[in-house]
Short mmCIF file of C-alpha atoms in Angstrom, two decimals:
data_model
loop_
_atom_site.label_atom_id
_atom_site.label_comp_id
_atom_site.label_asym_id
_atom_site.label_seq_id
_atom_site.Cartn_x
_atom_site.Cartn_y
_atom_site.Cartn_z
CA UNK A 202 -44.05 -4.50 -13.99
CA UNK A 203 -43.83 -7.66 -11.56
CA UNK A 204 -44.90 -7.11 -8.12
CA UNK A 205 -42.43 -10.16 -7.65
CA UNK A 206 -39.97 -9.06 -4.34
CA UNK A 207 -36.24 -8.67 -5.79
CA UNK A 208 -34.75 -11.84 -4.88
CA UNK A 209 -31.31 -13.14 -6.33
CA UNK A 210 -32.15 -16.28 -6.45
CA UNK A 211 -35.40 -15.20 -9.33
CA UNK A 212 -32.92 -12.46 -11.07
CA UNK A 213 -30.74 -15.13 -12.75
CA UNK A 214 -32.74 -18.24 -13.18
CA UNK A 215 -31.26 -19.76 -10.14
CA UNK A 216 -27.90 -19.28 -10.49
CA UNK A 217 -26.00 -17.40 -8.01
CA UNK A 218 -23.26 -15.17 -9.09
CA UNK A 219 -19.35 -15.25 -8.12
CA UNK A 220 -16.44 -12.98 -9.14
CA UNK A 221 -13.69 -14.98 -9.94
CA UNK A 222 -9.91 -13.83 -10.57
CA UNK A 223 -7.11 -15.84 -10.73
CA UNK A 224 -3.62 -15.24 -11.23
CA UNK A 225 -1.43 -18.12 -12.86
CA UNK A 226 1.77 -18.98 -14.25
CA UNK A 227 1.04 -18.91 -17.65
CA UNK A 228 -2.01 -19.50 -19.99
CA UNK A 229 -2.39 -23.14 -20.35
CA UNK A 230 -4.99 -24.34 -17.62
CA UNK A 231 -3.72 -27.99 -17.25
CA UNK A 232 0.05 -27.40 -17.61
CA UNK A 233 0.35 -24.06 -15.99
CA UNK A 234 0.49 -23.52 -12.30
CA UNK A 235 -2.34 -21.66 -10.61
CA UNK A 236 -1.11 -19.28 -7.93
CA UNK A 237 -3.88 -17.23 -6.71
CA UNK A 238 -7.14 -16.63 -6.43
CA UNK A 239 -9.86 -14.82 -5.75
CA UNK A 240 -13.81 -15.02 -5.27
CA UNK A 241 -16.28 -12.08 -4.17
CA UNK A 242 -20.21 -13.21 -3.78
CA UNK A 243 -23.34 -10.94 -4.16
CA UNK A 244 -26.39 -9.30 -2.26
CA UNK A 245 -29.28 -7.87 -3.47
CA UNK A 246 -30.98 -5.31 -1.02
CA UNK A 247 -34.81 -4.20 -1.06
CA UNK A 248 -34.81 -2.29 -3.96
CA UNK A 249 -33.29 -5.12 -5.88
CA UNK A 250 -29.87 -3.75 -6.25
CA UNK A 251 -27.03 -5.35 -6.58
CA UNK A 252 -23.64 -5.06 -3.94
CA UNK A 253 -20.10 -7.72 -3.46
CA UNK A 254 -21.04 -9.09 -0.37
CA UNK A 255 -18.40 -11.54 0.88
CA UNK A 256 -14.68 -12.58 -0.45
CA UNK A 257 -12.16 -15.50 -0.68
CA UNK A 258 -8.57 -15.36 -1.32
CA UNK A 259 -5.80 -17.98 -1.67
CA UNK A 260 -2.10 -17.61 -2.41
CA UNK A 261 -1.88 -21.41 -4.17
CA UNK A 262 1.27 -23.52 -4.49
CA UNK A 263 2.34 -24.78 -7.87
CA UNK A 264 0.58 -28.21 -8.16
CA UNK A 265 3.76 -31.02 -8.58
CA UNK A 266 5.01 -30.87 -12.52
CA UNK A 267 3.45 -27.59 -13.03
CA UNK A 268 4.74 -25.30 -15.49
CA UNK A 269 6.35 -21.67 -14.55
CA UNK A 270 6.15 -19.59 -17.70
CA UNK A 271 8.91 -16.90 -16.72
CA UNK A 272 7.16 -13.86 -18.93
CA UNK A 273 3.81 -14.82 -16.84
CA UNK A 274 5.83 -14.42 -13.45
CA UNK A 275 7.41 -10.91 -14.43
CA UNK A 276 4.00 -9.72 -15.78
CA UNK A 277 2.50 -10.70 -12.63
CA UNK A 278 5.07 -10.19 -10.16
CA UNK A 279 4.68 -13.47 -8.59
CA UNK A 280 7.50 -15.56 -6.71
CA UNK A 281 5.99 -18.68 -6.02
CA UNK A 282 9.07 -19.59 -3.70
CA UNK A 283 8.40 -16.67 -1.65
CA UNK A 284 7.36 -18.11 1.98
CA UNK A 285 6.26 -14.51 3.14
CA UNK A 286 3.28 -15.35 -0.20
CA UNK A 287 1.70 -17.88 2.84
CA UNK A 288 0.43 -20.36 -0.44
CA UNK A 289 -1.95 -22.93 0.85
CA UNK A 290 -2.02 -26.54 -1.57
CA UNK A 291 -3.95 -26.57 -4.63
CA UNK A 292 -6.43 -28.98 -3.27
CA UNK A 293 -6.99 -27.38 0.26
CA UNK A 294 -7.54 -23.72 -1.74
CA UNK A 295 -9.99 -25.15 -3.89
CA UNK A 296 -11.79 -26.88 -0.89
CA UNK A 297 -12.49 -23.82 0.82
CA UNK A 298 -13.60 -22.38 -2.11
CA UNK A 299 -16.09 -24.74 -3.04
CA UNK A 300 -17.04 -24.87 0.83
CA UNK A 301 -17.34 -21.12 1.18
CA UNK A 302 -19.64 -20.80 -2.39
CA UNK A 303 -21.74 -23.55 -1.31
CA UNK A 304 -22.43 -22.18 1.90
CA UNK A 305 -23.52 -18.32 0.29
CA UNK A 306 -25.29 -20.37 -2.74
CA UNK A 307 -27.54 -22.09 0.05
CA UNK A 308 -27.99 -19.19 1.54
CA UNK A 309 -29.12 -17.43 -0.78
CA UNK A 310 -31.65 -20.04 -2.27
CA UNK A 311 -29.75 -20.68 -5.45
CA UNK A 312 -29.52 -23.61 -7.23
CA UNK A 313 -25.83 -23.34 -9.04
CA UNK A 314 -22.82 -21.39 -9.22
CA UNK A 315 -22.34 -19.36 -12.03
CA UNK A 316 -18.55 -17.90 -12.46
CA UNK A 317 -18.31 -14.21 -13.74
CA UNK A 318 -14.81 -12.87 -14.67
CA UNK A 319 -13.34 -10.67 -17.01
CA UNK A 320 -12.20 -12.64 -19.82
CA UNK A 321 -14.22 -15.42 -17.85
CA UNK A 322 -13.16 -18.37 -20.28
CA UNK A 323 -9.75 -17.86 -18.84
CA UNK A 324 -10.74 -17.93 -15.23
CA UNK A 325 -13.20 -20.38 -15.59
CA UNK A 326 -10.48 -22.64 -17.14
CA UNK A 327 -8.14 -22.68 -14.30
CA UNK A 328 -10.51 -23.16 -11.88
CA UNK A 329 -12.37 -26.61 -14.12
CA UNK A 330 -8.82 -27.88 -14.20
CA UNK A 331 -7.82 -26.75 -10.32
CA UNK A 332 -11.36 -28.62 -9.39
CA UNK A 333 -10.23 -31.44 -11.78
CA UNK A 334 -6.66 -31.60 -10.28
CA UNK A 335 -7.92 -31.87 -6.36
CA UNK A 336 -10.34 -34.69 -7.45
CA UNK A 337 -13.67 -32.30 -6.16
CA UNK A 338 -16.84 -33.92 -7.50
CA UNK A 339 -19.57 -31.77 -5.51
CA UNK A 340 -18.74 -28.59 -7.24
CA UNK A 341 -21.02 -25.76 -7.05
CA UNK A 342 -19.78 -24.01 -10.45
CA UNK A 343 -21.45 -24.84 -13.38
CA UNK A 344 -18.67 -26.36 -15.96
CA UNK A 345 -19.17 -23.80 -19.11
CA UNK A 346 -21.95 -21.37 -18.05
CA UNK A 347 -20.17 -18.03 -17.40
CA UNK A 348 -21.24 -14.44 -16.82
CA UNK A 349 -18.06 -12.38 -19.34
CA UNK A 350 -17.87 -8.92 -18.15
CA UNK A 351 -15.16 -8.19 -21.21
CA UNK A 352 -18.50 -8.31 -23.02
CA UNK A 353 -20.98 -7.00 -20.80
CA UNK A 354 -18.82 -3.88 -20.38
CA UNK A 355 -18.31 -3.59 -24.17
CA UNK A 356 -21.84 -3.26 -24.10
CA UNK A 357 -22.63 -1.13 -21.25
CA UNK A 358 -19.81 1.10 -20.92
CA UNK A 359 -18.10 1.15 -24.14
CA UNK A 360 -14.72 -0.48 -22.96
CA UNK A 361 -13.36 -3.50 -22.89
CA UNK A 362 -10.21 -3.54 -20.86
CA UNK A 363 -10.74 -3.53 -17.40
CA UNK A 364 -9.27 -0.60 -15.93
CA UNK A 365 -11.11 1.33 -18.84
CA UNK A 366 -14.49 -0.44 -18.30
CA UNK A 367 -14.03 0.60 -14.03
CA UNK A 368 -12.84 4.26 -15.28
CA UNK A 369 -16.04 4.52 -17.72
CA UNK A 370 -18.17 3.47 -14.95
CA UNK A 371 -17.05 5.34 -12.29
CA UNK A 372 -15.17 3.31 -10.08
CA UNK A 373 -11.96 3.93 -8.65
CA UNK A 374 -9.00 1.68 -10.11
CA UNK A 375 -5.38 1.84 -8.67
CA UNK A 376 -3.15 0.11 -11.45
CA UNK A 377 -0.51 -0.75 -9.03
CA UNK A 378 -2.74 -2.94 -7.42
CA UNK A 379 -3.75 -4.80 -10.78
CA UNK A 380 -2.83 -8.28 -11.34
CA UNK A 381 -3.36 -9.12 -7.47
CA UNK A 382 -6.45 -11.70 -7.60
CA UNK A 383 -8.33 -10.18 -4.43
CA UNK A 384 -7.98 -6.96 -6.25
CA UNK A 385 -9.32 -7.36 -9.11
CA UNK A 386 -11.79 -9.11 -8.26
CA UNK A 387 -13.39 -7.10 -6.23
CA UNK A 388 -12.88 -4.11 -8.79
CA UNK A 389 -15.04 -6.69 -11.56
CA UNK A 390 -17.58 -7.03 -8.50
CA UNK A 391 -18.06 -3.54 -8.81
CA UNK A 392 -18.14 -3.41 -12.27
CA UNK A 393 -20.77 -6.04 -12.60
CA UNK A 394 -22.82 -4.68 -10.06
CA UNK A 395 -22.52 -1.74 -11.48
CA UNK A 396 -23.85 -2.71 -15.08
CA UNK A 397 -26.77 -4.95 -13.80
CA UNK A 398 -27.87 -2.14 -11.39
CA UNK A 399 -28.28 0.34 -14.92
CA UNK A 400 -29.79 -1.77 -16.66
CA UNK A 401 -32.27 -1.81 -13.78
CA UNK A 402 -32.36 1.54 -13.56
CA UNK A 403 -32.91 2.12 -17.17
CA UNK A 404 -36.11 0.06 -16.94
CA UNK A 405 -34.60 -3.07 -18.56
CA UNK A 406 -35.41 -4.72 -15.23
CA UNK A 407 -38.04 -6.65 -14.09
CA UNK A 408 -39.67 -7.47 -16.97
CA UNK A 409 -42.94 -6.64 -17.59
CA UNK A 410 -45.35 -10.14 -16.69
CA UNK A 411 -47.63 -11.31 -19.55
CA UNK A 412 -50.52 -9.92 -18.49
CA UNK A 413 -49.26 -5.99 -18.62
CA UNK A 414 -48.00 -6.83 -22.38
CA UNK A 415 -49.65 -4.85 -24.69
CA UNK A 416 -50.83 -7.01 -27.71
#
């Protein structure tokens, strides 16, 4: 094995990893309204393991001409009129997003945000178009590269649904707080975490370095 010391910035080519939930107002990334979101960063500790580490979390108002699918509102239980919801502009939201990655990307020695999300292709849609919308060139999420933890948990656990893939792995999962952005993102933290952690532990991780290969 590597003598290498665990660093995040080595365990995924560069990229540092961010949860990412959003909830929206439908499914259509450029005509639907985004209304919340979420983001939950990484740490690795000594051994190399992997823990959420710090979170954002926006209530967003409806970008002008945005679409309000009513069957997306009751699933969600979203009012986007409601003042008590304290929704921030689309543009100022994704701001401090990009500010607050940035700064834990730097930090961290990484070279690029990578987005991970269950069902990521989703997620990572409303947040291209929310970046697109507020006129943001200096992103730091990469525009297609994604970490899907539908699939990783498929893999690892068996389950794809979330709530299954948390229960499969052990970690606790309140369904009445489901479909709030903060919450589930920090539940696919775990999940993540959790999965890249076995893996480890199973010996999948570090690989072995050229010169211990047998031949």
């Amino acid at each position: 094995m590597t003598d290498e010391t665990p660093s995040l910035a080595t365990r995924f080519r560069g990229y540092f990893p961010v949860v990412i939930d959003v909830e929206t107002a439908g499914f259509n990334a450029n005509t639907d309204a985004l209304l919340e979101i979420a983001a939950v960063t990484l740490k690795m500790d000594a051994q190399g393991d992997l823990h959420p580490n710090e979170t954002f979390h926006a209530h967003v108002t409806p970008f002008e001409g945005a679409n309000l699918e009513p069957a997306a509102l009751e699933f969600n239980g979203i009012d986007p009129a409601c003042a008590l919801r304290g929704a921030i502009e689309e543009t100022e939201a994704m701001k401090g997003l990009c500010k607050a990655i940035r700064k834990a990307q730097k930090k961290a020695n990484c070279q690029r945000s990578v987005i991970v999300a269950h069902n990521a292709s989703f997620d990572q849609g409303f947040v291209n178009a929310a970046l697109e919308r507020s006129q943001i060139k200096r992103t730091p999420f990469h525009p297609f590269v994604s970490f899907d933890t539908t699939s990783l948990a498929g893999l690892a656990v068996g389950q794809t649904v979330l709530v299954k893939a948390c229960q499969a792995a052990g970690i606790a999962f309140d369904q009445k707080e489901a479909h709030s952005a903060l919450y589930d993102a920090s539940r696919t933290a775990e999940l993540f975490c959790y999965i890249v952690n076995r893996y480890k532990s199973l010996g999948g991780w570090p690989l072995p370095s050229p010169e211990t290969t047998e031949v």
